[in-house]
Coordinates of C-alpha atoms and ligand atoms in Angstrom, one line a residue:
X1 CA -10.7 -10.5 -8.7
X2 CA -7.3 -11.2 -10.2
X3 CA -4.8 -11.6 -7.2
X4 CA -2.2 -9.6 -9.1
X5 CA -4.6 -6.7 -9.6
X6 CA -5.4 -6.8 -5.9
X7 CA -1.7 -6.5 -5.0
X8 CA -1.4 -3.6 -7.5
X9 CA -4.4 -1.9 -5.9
X10 CA -2.9 -2.3 -2.4
X11 CA 0.4 -0.8 -3.7
X12 CA -1.4 2.1 -5.4
X13 CA -3.5 3.0 -2.4
X14 CA -0.6 2.9 0.0
X15 CA 1.5 5.2 -2.2
X16 CA -1.4 7.5 -3.1
X17 CA -2.5 8.0 0.5
X18 CA 1.1 8.7 1.5
X19 CA 1.3 11.3 -1.3
X20 CA -2.0 12.9 -0.2
X21 CA -0.7 13.2 3.4
X22 CA 2.3 15.1 2.1
X23 CA 0.3 17.8 0.4
X24 CA 0.4 20.0 3.6
X25 CA 4.2 19.5 3.7
X26 CA 5.1 20.7 0.2
X27 CA 7.2 23.8 1.3
X28 CA 9.5 21.5 3.3
X29 CA 10.1 18.9 0.7
X30 CA 13.5 18.2 -0.9
X31 CA 13.1 18.9 -4.6
X32 CA 15.6 18.2 -7.3
X33 CA 15.7 19.1 -11.0
X34 CA 16.2 16.0 -13.1
X35 CA 16.5 18.1 -16.2
X36 CA 15.1 21.5 -17.4
X37 CA 11.5 21.8 -16.3
X38 CA 11.6 18.3 -14.8
X39 CA 11.4 18.0 -11.1
X40 CA 11.4 15.1 -8.7
X41 CA 10.7 15.3 -4.9
X42 CA 11.4 12.9 -2.1
X43 CA 7.7 12.1 -2.2
X44 CA 8.0 10.6 -5.7
X45 CA 10.9 8.5 -4.5
X46 CA 9.3 7.3 -1.3
X47 CA 6.0 6.6 -3.0
X48 CA 7.9 4.5 -5.6
X49 CA 9.8 2.6 -2.8
X50 CA 6.4 1.7 -1.2
X51 CA 5.0 0.4 -4.4
X52 CA 8.0 -1.7 -5.3
X53 CA 8.2 -3.1 -1.7
X54 CA 4.5 -4.2 -1.8
X55 CA 4.8 -5.7 -5.3
X56 CA 8.1 -7.6 -4.6
X57 CA 6.9 -8.9 -1.2
X58 CA 4.1 -10.6 -3.1
X59 CA 6.1 -11.5 -6.3
X60 CA 9.8 -11.5 -5.5
X61 CA 10.8 -12.8 -9.0
X62 CA 8.9 -10.1 -11.0
X63 CA 10.7 -7.4 -13.0
X64 CA 10.3 -3.7 -12.4
X65 CA 10.3 -0.7 -14.8
X66 CA 9.9 2.4 -12.6
X67 CA 10.3 6.1 -13.3
X68 CA 12.6 7.0 -10.5
X69 CA 14.7 3.8 -9.9
X70 CA 14.8 2.4 -13.4
X71 CA 14.6 -1.2 -14.7
X72 CA 15.4 -4.4 -12.7
X73 CA 14.8 -7.5 -14.6
X74 CA 13.1 -10.4 -12.8
X75 CA 13.5 -14.1 -13.5
X76 CA 10.2 -14.6 -15.3
X77 CA 8.0 -12.9 -17.9
X78 CA 6.2 -10.5 -15.6
X79 CA 7.2 -6.8 -15.4
X80 CA 5.5 -4.0 -13.4
X81 CA 5.6 -0.6 -15.0
X82 CA 5.3 2.1 -12.4
X83 CA 4.8 5.9 -12.3
X84 CA 4.6 6.6 -8.5
X85 CA 3.4 10.1 -9.0
X86 CA 2.1 11.2 -12.3
X87 CA 1.6 15.0 -12.2
X88 CA 4.5 15.9 -10.1
X89 CA 4.4 19.6 -11.2
X90 CA 0.7 19.7 -10.1
X91 CA 1.6 18.1 -6.8
X92 CA 4.5 20.5 -6.1
X93 CA 2.2 23.5 -6.8
X94 CA -0.7 22.1 -4.6
X95 CA -2.8 21.7 -7.7
X96 CA -4.8 18.7 -6.7
X97 CA -4.7 16.5 -9.8
X98 CA -2.2 13.7 -9.9
X99 CA -2.2 9.9 -9.6
X100 CA -0.3 6.7 -9.1
X101 CA -0.1 4.5 -12.2
X102 CA 0.8 0.8 -12.1
X103 CA 0.6 -1.7 -14.9
X104 CA 1.6 -5.3 -15.2
X105 CA 3.0 -6.7 -18.5
X106 CA 3.4 -10.4 -19.2
X107 CA 5.6 -11.4 -22.1
X108 CA 5.1 -8.0 -23.6
X109 CA 1.3 -7.8 -23.2
X110 CA -0.4 -5.5 -20.7
X111 CA -2.5 -7.6 -18.3
X112 CA -3.4 -5.5 -15.3
X113 CA -3.8 -1.7 -14.7
X114 CA -4.4 0.6 -11.8
X115 CA -4.5 4.4 -11.7
X116 CA -5.4 5.9 -8.4
X117 CA -6.2 9.6 -7.8
X118 CA -5.8 10.0 -4.0
X119 CA -7.3 13.5 -3.9
X120 CA -10.6 12.4 -5.5
X121 CA -10.2 8.9 -4.1
X122 CA -10.9 7.5 -7.5
X123 CA -9.5 4.1 -8.4
X124 CA -9.4 3.1 -12.1
X125 CA -8.7 -0.6 -12.8
X126 CA -8.6 -2.9 -15.8
X127 CA -7.7 -6.6 -16.3
X128 CA -7.2 -7.8 -19.8
X129 CA -10.4 -9.3 -21.2
X130 CA -12.4 -8.3 -18.2
X131 CA -13.2 -4.6 -18.8
X132 CA -12.4 -1.4 -17.0
X133 CA -13.9 0.3 -13.9
X134 CA -13.8 3.3 -11.7
X135 CA -14.5 2.6 -8.1
X136 CA -16.0 -0.7 -9.2
X137 CA -18.4 0.8 -11.8
X138 CA -17.9 -0.3 -15.4
X139 CA -16.6 2.5 -17.7
X140 CA -16.8 3.0 -21.5
X141 CA -15.3 5.4 -24.0
X142 CA -17.6 7.9 -25.6
X143 CA -19.3 7.4 -28.9
X144 CA -18.3 10.7 -30.6
X145 CA -17.5 10.0 -34.2
X146 CA -15.0 12.8 -35.0
X147 CA -13.1 15.8 -33.7
X148 CA -16.2 17.9 -34.4
X149 CA -17.6 18.9 -31.0
X150 CA -15.2 16.7 -29.1
X151 CA -13.6 17.5 -25.7
X152 CA -10.0 16.5 -26.1
X153 CA -7.2 16.1 -23.6
X154 CA -3.5 16.8 -24.3
X155 CA -0.2 17.6 -22.7
X156 CA 2.3 20.3 -23.9
X157 CA 5.8 19.2 -25.0
X158 CA 7.5 21.2 -22.1
X159 CA 10.5 18.9 -22.0
X160 CA 11.2 18.9 -25.7
X161 CA 10.2 22.4 -26.9
X162 CA 11.7 21.7 -30.3
X163 CA 8.4 19.9 -31.0
X164 CA 6.3 23.0 -30.2
X165 CA 5.8 24.2 -33.8
X166 CA 4.5 20.8 -34.9
X167 CA 2.5 20.6 -31.7
X168 CA 1.0 24.0 -32.3
X169 CA -0.1 23.0 -35.8
X170 CA -1.8 19.9 -34.4
X171 CA -3.5 22.0 -31.7
X172 CA -4.8 24.5 -34.2
X173 CA -6.2 21.8 -36.4
X174 CA -8.0 20.0 -33.6
X175 CA -9.1 23.2 -31.9
X176 CA -10.7 24.5 -35.0
X177 CA -13.4 21.8 -34.8
X178 CA -13.3 20.5 -31.2
X179 CA -15.6 21.9 -28.5
X180 CA -12.5 22.5 -26.3
X181 CA -9.2 21.1 -25.2
X182 CA -7.9 20.4 -21.6
X183 CA -4.3 20.3 -20.3
X184 CA -4.8 19.0 -16.8
X185 CA -1.2 17.9 -16.1
X186 CA -1.4 14.1 -15.6
X187 CA -1.2 11.9 -18.7
X188 CA -2.2 8.8 -16.6
X189 CA -5.4 10.6 -15.5
X190 CA -6.0 11.9 -19.1
X191 CA -6.0 8.4 -20.4
X192 CA -8.2 7.1 -17.5
X193 CA -10.6 10.0 -18.3
X194 CA -10.8 8.9 -22.0
X195 CA -11.5 5.3 -20.7
X196 CA -14.2 6.7 -18.4
X197 CA -15.8 8.8 -21.2
X198 CA -14.9 12.1 -19.5
X199 CA -12.7 13.1 -22.4
X200 CA -13.5 12.0 -26.0
X201 CA -9.8 11.7 -27.0
X202 CA -6.2 12.5 -26.1
X203 CA -2.9 13.1 -27.8
X204 CA 0.6 14.0 -26.5
X205 CA 4.2 14.0 -27.8
X206 CA 7.1 12.5 -25.9
X207 CA 5.6 10.4 -23.1
X208 CA 7.3 7.6 -21.2
X209 CA 6.1 4.0 -20.8
X210 CA 5.1 4.6 -17.2
X211 CA 2.9 7.5 -18.1
X212 CA 0.9 5.4 -20.5
X213 CA 1.0 1.6 -19.7
X214 CA -1.9 1.5 -17.2
X215 CA -4.0 4.0 -19.1
X216 CA -3.5 2.1 -22.4
X217 CA -5.1 -1.1 -20.9
X218 CA -7.9 1.0 -19.3
X219 CA -8.7 2.5 -22.7
X220 CA -8.7 -0.8 -24.6
X221 CA -10.8 -2.5 -22.0
X222 CA -13.2 0.4 -22.1
X223 CA -13.7 -0.1 -25.9
X224 CA -11.2 2.4 -27.1
X225 CA -8.0 2.4 -29.2
X226 CA -4.6 3.8 -28.4
X227 CA -1.7 4.1 -30.8
X228 CA 1.3 6.0 -32.0
X229 CA 1.0 8.9 -34.5
X230 CA 0.7 6.4 -37.5
X231 CA -2.1 4.7 -35.7
X232 CA 0.1 1.6 -35.0
X233 CA 1.0 0.0 -31.7
X234 CA 4.4 1.5 -31.0
X235 CA 3.4 4.3 -28.6
X236 CA 5.3 2.8 -25.6
X237 CA 8.5 3.0 -27.7
X238 CA 7.9 6.3 -29.5
X239 CA 6.2 8.1 -26.7
X240 CA 3.9 9.8 -29.2
X241 CA 0.4 8.8 -28.4
X242 CA -3.2 9.2 -29.5
X243 CA -6.3 7.6 -28.1
X244 CA -10.1 7.6 -28.3
X245 CA -13.0 5.4 -29.4
X246 CA -12.2 3.6 -32.7
X247 CA -13.9 6.2 -35.0
X248 CA -12.5 9.3 -33.2
X249 CA -9.1 7.6 -33.1
X250 CA -9.1 7.2 -36.9
X251 CA -10.1 10.9 -37.3
X252 CA -7.3 12.0 -34.9
X253 CA -4.7 9.9 -36.7
X254 CA -5.8 11.2 -40.1
X255 CA -5.7 14.8 -39.0
X256 CA -2.3 14.4 -37.3
X257 CA -0.5 13.3 -40.6
X258 CA 0.1 16.7 -42.3
X259 CA 1.7 18.1 -39.1
X260 CA 4.2 15.3 -38.5
X261 CA 7.8 16.4 -38.8
X262 CA 10.3 13.5 -39.4
X263 CA 11.0 12.6 -35.8
X264 CA 7.3 12.5 -35.0
X265 CA 6.3 10.1 -37.9
X266 CA 5.6 7.3 -35.4
Ligands
IPD1 C1 4.1 14.1 -16.6 C2 2.6 14.3 -16.7 C3 2.3 15.3 -17.7 C4 2.8 15.1 -19.1 C5 4.3 14.8 -19.0 C6 4.6 13.7 -18.0 P1 5.3 13.3 -14.3 O1 4.5 13.0 -15.7 O2 2.0 13.1 -17.1 O3 0.9 15.5 -17.9 O4 2.6 16.2 -19.9 O5 4.9 14.5 -20.2 O6 6.0 13.5 -17.9 O7 6.7 13.8 -14.7 O8 4.5 14.3 -13.5 O9 5.3 11.9 -13.8
CA2 CA1 4.5 10.6 -15.5
CA3 CA1 6.2 10.6 -12.2

């Protein structure tokens, strides 16, 4: 296995197992509001510190882009993109669905990905060109050809409620033909589940690079596509993301178009 993937797995397990041990301690945690509806706890921060510590001990010259502590450029072309706890709202409510997400980008290209769900002890990994796995078993996206009958995942735009009317129109369009839609509260796991064929497809408005980077490589290595709302590759910049197997991806992108307000056009 890739040594860099190994280090990422070590970091994700250490952070994830720490988070899982804190589940019984939630009422005593220090919780801060970063913005309206957006909370961070000392667990997010400590988990992130563990991850960065593990990665930089192994690779002191690598750069970091992490949700809670921001960007630190390294001296070379490697950058780790880290969400120490994706699904903080779930965690803070004791809703056991959250994950650690770590990706490695080299010269702008995603190379390694780890998403670890410490409650289910599921470890999703991908290396560019080598496929995607969950707990060492190969995973693939589903073969569903269109929204018809699909099980889709999504997230609500709770931080940018001005997008809710457009979101509602997208939801109504997909819901009319899909079998059902899930909002489980962790974008990283949503993307991992698309890669694993547990969801047919996914879309969300306004994500951040750390929510998506590892999931994006998992999906591509599992035979799927991920893109922005015009079906292009700018999702890490725009935060608007859609994913699925290649045929479903095209159907989702086509169906999104009439609902895109100006700020959502990419
Ligand atoms: C959030 C989760 C959620 C998504 C939000 C993300 P966080 O990440 O992934 O599912 O809807 O947009 O910000 O804040 O728990 O790391
Ligand atoms: Ca997140
Ligand atoms: Ca987070």
